[in-house]
Short mmCIF file of C-alpha atoms and ligand atoms in Angstrom, two decimals:
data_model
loop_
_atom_site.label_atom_id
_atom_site.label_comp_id
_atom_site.label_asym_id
_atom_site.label_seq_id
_atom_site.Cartn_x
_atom_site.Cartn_y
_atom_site.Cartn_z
CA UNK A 88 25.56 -39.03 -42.17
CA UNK A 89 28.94 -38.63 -40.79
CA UNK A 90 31.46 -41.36 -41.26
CA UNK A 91 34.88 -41.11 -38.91
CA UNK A 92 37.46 -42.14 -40.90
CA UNK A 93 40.82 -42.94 -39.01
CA UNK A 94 42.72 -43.74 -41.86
CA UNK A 95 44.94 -46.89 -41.13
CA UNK A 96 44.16 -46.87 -37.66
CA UNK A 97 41.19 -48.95 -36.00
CA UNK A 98 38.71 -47.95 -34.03
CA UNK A 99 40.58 -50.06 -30.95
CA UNK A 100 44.08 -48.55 -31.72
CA UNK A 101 42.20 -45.05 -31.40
CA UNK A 102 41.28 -45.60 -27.79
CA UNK A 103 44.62 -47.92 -26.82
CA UNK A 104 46.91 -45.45 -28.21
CA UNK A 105 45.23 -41.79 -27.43
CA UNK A 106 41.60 -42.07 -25.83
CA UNK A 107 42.51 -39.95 -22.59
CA UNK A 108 46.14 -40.33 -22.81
CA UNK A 109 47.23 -37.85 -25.30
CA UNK A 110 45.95 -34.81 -28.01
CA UNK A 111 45.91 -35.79 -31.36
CA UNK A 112 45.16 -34.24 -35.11
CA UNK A 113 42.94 -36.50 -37.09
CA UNK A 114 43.42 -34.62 -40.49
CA UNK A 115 40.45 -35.10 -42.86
CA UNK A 116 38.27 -37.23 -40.06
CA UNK A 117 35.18 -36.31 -41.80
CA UNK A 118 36.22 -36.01 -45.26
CA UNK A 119 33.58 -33.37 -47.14
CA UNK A 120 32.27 -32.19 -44.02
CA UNK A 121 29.55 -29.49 -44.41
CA UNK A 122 28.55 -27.45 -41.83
CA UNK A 123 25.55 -29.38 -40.17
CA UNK A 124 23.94 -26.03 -39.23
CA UNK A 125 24.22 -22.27 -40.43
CA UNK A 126 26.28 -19.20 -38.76
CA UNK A 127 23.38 -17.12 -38.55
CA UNK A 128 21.23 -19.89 -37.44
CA UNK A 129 23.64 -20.77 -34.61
CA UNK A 130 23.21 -16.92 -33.29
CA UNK A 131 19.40 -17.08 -33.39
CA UNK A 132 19.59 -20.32 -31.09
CA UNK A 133 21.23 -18.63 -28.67
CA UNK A 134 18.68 -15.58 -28.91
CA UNK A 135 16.26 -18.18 -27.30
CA UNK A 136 15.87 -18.21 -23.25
CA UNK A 137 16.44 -22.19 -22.85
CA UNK A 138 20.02 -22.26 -24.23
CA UNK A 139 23.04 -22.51 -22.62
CA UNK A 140 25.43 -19.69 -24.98
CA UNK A 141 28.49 -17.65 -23.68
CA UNK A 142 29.99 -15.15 -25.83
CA UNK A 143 33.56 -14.84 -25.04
CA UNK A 144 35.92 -11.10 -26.81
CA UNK A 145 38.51 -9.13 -26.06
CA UNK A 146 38.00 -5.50 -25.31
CA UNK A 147 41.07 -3.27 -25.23
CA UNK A 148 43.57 -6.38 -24.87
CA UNK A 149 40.70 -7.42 -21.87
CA UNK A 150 39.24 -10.81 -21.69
CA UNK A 151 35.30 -10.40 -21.56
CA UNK A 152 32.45 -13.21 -21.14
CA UNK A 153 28.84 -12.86 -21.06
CA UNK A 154 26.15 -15.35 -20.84
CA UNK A 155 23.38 -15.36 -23.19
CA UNK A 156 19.77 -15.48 -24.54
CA UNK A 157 22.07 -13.11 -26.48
CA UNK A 158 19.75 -10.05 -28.07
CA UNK A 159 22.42 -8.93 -30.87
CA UNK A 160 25.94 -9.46 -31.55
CA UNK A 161 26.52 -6.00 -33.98
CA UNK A 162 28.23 -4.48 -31.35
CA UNK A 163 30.87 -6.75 -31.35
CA UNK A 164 31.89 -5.90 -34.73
CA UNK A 165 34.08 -8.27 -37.08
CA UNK A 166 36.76 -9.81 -34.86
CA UNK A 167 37.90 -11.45 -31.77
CA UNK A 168 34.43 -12.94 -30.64
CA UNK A 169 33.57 -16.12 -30.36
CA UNK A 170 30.17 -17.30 -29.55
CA UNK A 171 29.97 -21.04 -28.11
CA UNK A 172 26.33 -23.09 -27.32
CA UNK A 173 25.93 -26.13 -25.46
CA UNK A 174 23.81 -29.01 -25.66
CA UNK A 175 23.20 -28.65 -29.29
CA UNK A 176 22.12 -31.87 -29.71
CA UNK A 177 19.12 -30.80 -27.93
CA UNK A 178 18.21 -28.46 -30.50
CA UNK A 179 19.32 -29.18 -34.29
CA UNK A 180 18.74 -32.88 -35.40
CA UNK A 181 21.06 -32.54 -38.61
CA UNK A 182 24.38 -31.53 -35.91
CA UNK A 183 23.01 -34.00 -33.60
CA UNK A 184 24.13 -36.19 -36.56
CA UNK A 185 27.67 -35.70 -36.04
CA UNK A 186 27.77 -37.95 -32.43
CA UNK A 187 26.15 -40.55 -34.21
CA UNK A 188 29.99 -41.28 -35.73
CA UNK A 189 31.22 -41.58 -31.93
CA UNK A 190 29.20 -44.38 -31.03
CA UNK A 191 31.98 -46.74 -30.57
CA UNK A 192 32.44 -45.16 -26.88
CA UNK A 193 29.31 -45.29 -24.66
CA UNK A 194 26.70 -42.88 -24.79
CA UNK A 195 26.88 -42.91 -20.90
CA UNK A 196 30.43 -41.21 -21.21
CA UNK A 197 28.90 -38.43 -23.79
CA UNK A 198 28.13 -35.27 -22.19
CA UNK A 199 27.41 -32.97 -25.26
CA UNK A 200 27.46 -31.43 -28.86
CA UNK A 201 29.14 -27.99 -28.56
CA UNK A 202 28.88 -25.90 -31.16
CA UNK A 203 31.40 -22.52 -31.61
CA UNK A 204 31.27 -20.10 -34.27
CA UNK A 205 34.12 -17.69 -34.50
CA UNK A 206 34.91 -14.15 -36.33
CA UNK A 207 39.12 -14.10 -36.94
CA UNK A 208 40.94 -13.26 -34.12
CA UNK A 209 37.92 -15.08 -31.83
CA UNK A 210 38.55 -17.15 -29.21
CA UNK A 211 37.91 -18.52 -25.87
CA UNK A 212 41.26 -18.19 -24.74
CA UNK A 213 43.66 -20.90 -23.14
CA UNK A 214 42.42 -23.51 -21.13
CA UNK A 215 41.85 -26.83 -20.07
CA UNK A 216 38.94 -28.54 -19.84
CA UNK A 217 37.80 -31.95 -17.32
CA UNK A 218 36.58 -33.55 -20.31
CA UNK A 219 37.51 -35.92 -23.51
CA UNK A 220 36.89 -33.62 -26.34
CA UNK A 221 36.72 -33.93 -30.06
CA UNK A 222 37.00 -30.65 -31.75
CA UNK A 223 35.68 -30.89 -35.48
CA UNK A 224 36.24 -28.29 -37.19
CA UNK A 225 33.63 -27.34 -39.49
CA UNK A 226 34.01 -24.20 -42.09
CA UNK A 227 36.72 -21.71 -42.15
CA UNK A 228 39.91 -22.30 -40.26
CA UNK A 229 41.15 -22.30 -36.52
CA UNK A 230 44.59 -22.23 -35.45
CA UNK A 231 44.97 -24.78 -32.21
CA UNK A 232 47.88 -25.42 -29.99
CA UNK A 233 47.80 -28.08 -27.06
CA UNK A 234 50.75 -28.25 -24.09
CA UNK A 235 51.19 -31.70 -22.71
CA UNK A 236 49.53 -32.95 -19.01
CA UNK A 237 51.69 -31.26 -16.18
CA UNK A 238 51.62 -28.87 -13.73
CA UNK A 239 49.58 -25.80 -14.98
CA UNK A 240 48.50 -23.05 -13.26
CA UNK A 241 44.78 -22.05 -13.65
CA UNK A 242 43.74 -18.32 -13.70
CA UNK A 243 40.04 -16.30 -13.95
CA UNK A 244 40.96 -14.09 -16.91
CA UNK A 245 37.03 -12.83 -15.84
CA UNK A 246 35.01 -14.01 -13.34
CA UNK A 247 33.53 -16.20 -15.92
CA UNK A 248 37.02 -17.53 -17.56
CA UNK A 249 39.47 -19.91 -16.34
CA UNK A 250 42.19 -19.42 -18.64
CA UNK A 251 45.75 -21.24 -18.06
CA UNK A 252 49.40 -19.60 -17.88
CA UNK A 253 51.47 -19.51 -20.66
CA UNK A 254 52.46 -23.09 -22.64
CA UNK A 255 54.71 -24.98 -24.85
CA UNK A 256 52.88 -26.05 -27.47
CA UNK A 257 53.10 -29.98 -28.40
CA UNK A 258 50.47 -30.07 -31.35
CA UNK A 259 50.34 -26.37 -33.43
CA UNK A 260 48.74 -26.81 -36.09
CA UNK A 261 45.53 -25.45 -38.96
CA UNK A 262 42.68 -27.11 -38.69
CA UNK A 263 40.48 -27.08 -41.50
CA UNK A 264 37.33 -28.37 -42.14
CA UNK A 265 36.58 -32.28 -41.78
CA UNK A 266 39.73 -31.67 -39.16
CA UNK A 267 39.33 -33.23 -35.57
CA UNK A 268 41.34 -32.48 -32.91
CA UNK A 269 40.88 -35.35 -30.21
CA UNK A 270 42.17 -33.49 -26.32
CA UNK A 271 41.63 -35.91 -23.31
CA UNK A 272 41.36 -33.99 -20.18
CA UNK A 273 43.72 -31.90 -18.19
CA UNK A 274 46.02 -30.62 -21.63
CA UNK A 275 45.82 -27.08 -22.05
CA UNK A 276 44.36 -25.88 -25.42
CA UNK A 277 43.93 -23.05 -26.64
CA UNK A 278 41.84 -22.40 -30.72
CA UNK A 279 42.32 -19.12 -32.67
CA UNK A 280 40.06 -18.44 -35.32
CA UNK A 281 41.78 -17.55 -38.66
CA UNK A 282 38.80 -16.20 -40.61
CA UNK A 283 34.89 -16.66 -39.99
CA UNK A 284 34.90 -20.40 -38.83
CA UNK A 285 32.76 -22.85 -37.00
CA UNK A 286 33.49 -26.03 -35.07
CA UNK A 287 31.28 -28.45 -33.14
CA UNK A 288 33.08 -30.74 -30.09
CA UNK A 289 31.84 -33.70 -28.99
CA UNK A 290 32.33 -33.68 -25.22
CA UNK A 291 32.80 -37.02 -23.21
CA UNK A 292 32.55 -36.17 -19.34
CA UNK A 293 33.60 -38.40 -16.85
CA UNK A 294 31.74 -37.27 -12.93
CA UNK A 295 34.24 -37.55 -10.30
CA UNK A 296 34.21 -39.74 -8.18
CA UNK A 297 33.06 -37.19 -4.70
CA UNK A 298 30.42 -36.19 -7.44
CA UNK A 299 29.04 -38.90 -7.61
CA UNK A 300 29.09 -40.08 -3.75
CA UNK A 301 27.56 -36.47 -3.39
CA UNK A 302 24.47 -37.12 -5.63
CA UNK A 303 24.29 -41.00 -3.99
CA UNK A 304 23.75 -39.16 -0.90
CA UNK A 305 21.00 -37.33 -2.08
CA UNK A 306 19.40 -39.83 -3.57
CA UNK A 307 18.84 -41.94 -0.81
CA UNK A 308 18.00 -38.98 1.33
CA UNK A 309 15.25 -38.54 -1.83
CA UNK A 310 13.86 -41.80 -1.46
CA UNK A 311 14.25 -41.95 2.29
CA UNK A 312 16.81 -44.60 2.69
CA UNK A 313 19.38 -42.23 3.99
CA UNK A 314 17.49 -41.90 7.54
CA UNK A 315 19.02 -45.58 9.09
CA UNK A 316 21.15 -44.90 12.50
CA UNK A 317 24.60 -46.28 12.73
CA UNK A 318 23.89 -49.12 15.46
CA UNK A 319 25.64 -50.53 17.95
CA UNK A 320 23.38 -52.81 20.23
CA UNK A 321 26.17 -55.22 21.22
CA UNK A 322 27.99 -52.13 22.94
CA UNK A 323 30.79 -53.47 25.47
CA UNK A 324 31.68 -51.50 28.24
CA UNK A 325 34.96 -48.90 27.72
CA UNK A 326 37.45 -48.10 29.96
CA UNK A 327 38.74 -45.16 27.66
CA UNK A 328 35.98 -43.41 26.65
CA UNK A 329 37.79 -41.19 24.51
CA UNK A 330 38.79 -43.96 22.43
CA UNK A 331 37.61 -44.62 19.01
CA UNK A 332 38.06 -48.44 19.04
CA UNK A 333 39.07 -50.25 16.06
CA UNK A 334 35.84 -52.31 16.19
CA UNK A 335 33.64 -48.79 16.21
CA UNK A 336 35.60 -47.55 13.10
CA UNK A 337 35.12 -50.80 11.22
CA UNK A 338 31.64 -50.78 12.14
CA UNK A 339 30.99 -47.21 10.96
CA UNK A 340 33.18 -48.05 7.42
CA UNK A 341 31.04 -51.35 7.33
CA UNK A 342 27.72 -49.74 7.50
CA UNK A 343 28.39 -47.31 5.17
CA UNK A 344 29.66 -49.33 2.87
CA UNK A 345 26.86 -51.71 3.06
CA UNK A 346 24.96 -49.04 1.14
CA UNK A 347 27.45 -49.13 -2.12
CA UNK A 348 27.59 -52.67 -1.61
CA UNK A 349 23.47 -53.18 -1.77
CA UNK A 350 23.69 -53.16 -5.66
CA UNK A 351 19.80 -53.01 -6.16
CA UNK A 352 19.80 -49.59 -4.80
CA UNK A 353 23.26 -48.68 -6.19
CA UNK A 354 22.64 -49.87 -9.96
CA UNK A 355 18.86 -47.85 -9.43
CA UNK A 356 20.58 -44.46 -8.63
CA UNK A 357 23.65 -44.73 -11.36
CA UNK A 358 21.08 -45.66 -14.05
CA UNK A 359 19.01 -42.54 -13.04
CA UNK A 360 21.52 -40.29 -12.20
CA UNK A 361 23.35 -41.35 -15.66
CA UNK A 362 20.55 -40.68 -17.97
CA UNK A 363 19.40 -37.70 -16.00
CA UNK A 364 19.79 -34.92 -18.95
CA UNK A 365 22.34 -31.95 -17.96
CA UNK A 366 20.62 -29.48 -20.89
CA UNK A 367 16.81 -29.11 -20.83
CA UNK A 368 15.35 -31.13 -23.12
CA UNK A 369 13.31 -29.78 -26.16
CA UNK A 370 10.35 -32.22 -25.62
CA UNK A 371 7.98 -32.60 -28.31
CA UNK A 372 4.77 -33.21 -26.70
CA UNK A 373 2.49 -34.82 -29.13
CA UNK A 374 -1.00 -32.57 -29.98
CA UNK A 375 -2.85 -35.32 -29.03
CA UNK A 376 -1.85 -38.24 -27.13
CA UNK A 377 -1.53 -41.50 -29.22
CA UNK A 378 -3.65 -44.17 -28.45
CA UNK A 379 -1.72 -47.81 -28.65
CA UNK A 380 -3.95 -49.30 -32.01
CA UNK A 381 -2.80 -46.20 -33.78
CA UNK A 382 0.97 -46.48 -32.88
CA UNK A 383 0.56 -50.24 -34.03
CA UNK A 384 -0.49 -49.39 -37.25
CA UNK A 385 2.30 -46.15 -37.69
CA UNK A 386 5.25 -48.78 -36.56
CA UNK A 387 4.95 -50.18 -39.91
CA UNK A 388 4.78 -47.09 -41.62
CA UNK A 389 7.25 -44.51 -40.03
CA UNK A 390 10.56 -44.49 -38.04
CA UNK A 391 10.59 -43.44 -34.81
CA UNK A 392 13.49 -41.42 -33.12
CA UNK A 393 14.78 -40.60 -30.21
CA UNK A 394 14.48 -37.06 -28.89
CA UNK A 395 18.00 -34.92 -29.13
CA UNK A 396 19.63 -35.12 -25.85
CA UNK A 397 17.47 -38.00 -24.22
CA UNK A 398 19.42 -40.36 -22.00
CA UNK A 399 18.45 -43.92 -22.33
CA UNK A 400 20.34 -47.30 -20.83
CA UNK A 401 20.15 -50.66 -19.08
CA UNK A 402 22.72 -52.44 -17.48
CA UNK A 403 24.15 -55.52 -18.83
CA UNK A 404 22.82 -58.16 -16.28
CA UNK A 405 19.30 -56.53 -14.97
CA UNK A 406 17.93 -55.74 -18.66
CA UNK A 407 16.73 -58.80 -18.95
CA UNK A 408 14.90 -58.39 -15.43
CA UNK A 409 12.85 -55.52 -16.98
CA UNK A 410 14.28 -52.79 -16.40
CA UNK A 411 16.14 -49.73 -18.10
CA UNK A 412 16.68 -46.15 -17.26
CA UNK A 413 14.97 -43.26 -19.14
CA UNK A 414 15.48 -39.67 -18.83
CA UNK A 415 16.82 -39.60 -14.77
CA UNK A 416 14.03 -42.50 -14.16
CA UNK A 417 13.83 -46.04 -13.77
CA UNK A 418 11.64 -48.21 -15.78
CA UNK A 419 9.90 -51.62 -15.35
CA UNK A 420 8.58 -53.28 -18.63
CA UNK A 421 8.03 -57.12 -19.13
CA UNK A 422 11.46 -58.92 -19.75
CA UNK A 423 10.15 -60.18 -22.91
CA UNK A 424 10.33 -57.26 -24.66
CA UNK A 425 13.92 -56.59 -23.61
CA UNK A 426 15.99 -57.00 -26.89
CA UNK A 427 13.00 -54.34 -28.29
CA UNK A 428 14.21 -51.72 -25.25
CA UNK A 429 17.87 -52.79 -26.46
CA UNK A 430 17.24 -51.54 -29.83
CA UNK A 431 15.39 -47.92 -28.10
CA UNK A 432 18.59 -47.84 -25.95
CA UNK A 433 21.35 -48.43 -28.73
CA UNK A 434 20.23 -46.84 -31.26
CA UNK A 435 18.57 -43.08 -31.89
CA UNK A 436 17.13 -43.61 -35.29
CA UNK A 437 14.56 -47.22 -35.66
CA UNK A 438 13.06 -47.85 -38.84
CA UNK A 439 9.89 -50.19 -39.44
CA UNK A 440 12.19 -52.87 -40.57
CA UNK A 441 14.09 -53.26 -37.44
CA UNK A 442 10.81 -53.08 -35.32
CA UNK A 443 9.58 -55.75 -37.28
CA UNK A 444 9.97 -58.43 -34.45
CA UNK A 445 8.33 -55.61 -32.19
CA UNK A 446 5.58 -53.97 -33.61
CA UNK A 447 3.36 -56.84 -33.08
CA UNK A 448 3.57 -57.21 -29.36
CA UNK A 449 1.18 -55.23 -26.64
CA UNK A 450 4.03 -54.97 -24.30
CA UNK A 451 6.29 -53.23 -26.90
CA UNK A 452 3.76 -51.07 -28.46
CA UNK A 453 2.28 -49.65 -24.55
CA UNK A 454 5.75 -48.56 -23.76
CA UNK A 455 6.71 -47.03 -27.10
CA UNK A 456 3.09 -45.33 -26.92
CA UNK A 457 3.80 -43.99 -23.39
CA UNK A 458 7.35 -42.23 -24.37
CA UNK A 459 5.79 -41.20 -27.84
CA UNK A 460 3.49 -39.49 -25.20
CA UNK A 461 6.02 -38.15 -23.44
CA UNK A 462 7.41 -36.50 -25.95
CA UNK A 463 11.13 -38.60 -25.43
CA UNK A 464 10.40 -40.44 -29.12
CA UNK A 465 9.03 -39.26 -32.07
CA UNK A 466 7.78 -39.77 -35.36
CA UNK A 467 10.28 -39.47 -38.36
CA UNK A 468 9.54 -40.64 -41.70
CA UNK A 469 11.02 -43.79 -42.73
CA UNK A 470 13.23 -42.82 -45.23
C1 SIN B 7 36.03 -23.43 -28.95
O1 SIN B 7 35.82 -24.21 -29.89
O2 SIN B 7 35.87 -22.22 -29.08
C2 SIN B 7 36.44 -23.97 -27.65
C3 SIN B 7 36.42 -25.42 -27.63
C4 SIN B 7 37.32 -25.93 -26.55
O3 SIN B 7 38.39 -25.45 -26.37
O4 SIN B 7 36.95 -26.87 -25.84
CO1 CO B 8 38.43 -26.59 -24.41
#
């Protein structure tokens, strides 16, 4: 288990005084941390087709990036490579671990566990990123400098690099393991790696706001509600027909806007497009599929956990309707089960204990059966 500790400050004064303001050390925010996963480990993951890997070096002074499944990395030698994977909360349950001490921001904000391992002289070079990021570092030791917000000019050091001019530095410091360095978006940062090292960021990701009228467009094109002409049966005769009248453009804003405003439809697509998973998901598809007397019987016995990566939330006022959002889909269960589908939602890891009040009803056992079958929950022991 990984604890945050912020020292004096509180959770709260964490997110009034820096959460996406400004950068900030926390020195020794895991104390004892141990690398949740090994070096060599890491570079077999990203041997494998499904992952999301970039190896980032610097040939003859020249920035170079390629993409993996990565087949060996001896050719790269000693120093100045870094190899970085994605989602890796997808993938290794003990590193997944480590977002489990973020949970006091929404899991609707997280994006992903990155995990970056490091020979000396590696690194990805200077950049900024569009997300909140908290750098731990893990072993070995990474020199990071962070310019403030401002003006700077963004560059493709390769075609698969955007790197950032030239900055003055307003944190430079040695991080060191159980270190986190906390960068909101839009401050350039840039991590040198002293010796071997490793680190593993917790990305938060905000979707822009075009992004996400983008995807609302396609979703109601999806579910054919996008196909409804702009009307105008009360039509009054023009004089200048070249004229967009006030009335038309209100009319056109109004009718557009009735389709943010029809909340039903609105609060549907956010709760699927917010749980739909950016990183393939490592499903673990039972052998067989359960059959609801025999998860009955193993909810007294065993834990059950959710699967790396799965997305899974309801929204305050319509959970209590019966309905949550799983995996990029909606779901309907009976409202009486809701504070049992709070529990699936908040919380990754469910022992017997806390299913106590659950375990016993039909409703609560069908739908834990059907994502047990799905491979979205699975069976841990209860330790
Ligand atoms: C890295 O750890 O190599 C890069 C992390 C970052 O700058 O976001
Ligand atoms: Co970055």
């Amino acid at each position: 288990m990984y604890t945050l500790n912020l020292k004096e400050m509180t959770q709260q004064e964490f997110l009034d005084e820096y959460w996406q303001k400004k950068p900030v050390v926390i020195r020794q925010g895991f104390k004892e941390f141990v690398d949740p996963i090994a070096a060599d480990e890491l570079a077999g993951i990203a041997m494998e087709e499904e992952i999301e890997s970039r190896l980032v070096h610097k040939k003859d002074g020249q920035w170079q990036a390629s993409f993996g499944p990565f087949e060996s990395y001896e050719h790269l030698g000693n120093e100045n490579w870094s190899l970085v994977i994605q989602a890796l909360d997808n993938y290794s349950e003990e590193a997944a671990e480590i977002i489990e001490a973020f949970r006091f921001l929404p899991h609707w904000r997280l994006d992903d566990l990155m995990a970056s391992f490091a020979m000396p002289g590696g690194s990805v070079g200077p950049h900024m990123d569009n997300y909140d990021t908290f750098i731990c570092q893990g072993s070995g030791k990474r020199h990071w400098r962070v310019g403030d917000r401002g003006e700077h000019v963004e560059f493709a050091a390769h075609e698969a690099l955007l790197h950032v001019e030239p900055f003055d530095a307003i944190i430079d410091e040695v991080l060191e393991a159980g270190d986190i360095l906390y960068i909101p978006p839009g401050f350039p940062h840039e991590g040198i790696s002293l010796d071997t090292s490793m680190s593993f960021s917790v990305g938060f990701r905000a979707n822009s706001a075009v992004s996400v009228l983008s995807a609302f467009a396609d979703h109601l094109i999806d579910s054919e509600q996008g196909s409804q002409l702009l009307e105008d049966p009360n039509r009054q005769v023009v004089s200048q027909s070249g004229e967009v009248s006030n009335n038309d453009y209100a009319s056109i804003k109004s009718q557009l806007q009735s389709l943010l405003d029809d909340d039903k439809s609105f609060k549907r697509f956010t709760g699927q497009f917010l749980t739909t998973a950016k990183h393939e998901l490592d499903t673990l598809l039972p052998d067989e599929p359960f059959a609801l007397t025999e998860v009955s019987n193993l909810l007294h016995s065993h834990a059950i956990k959710r699967l790396g990566g799965l997305r899974a939330f309801y929204f305050e006022d319509t959970i209590d309707q019966g309905l949550c959002y799983i995996n990029g889909s909606e779901l309907e269960f009976s409202a009486e089960i809701a504070n049992g589908v709070k529990l699936l939602c908040n919380q990754v890891l469910l022992l017997p204990d806390e299913l106590s009040d659950w375990s016993h009803n039909a409703a609560f056992i069908e739908l834990v059966t059907e994502l047990l079958n799905q491979g979205y929950w699975y069976l841990s022991e209860a330790e």
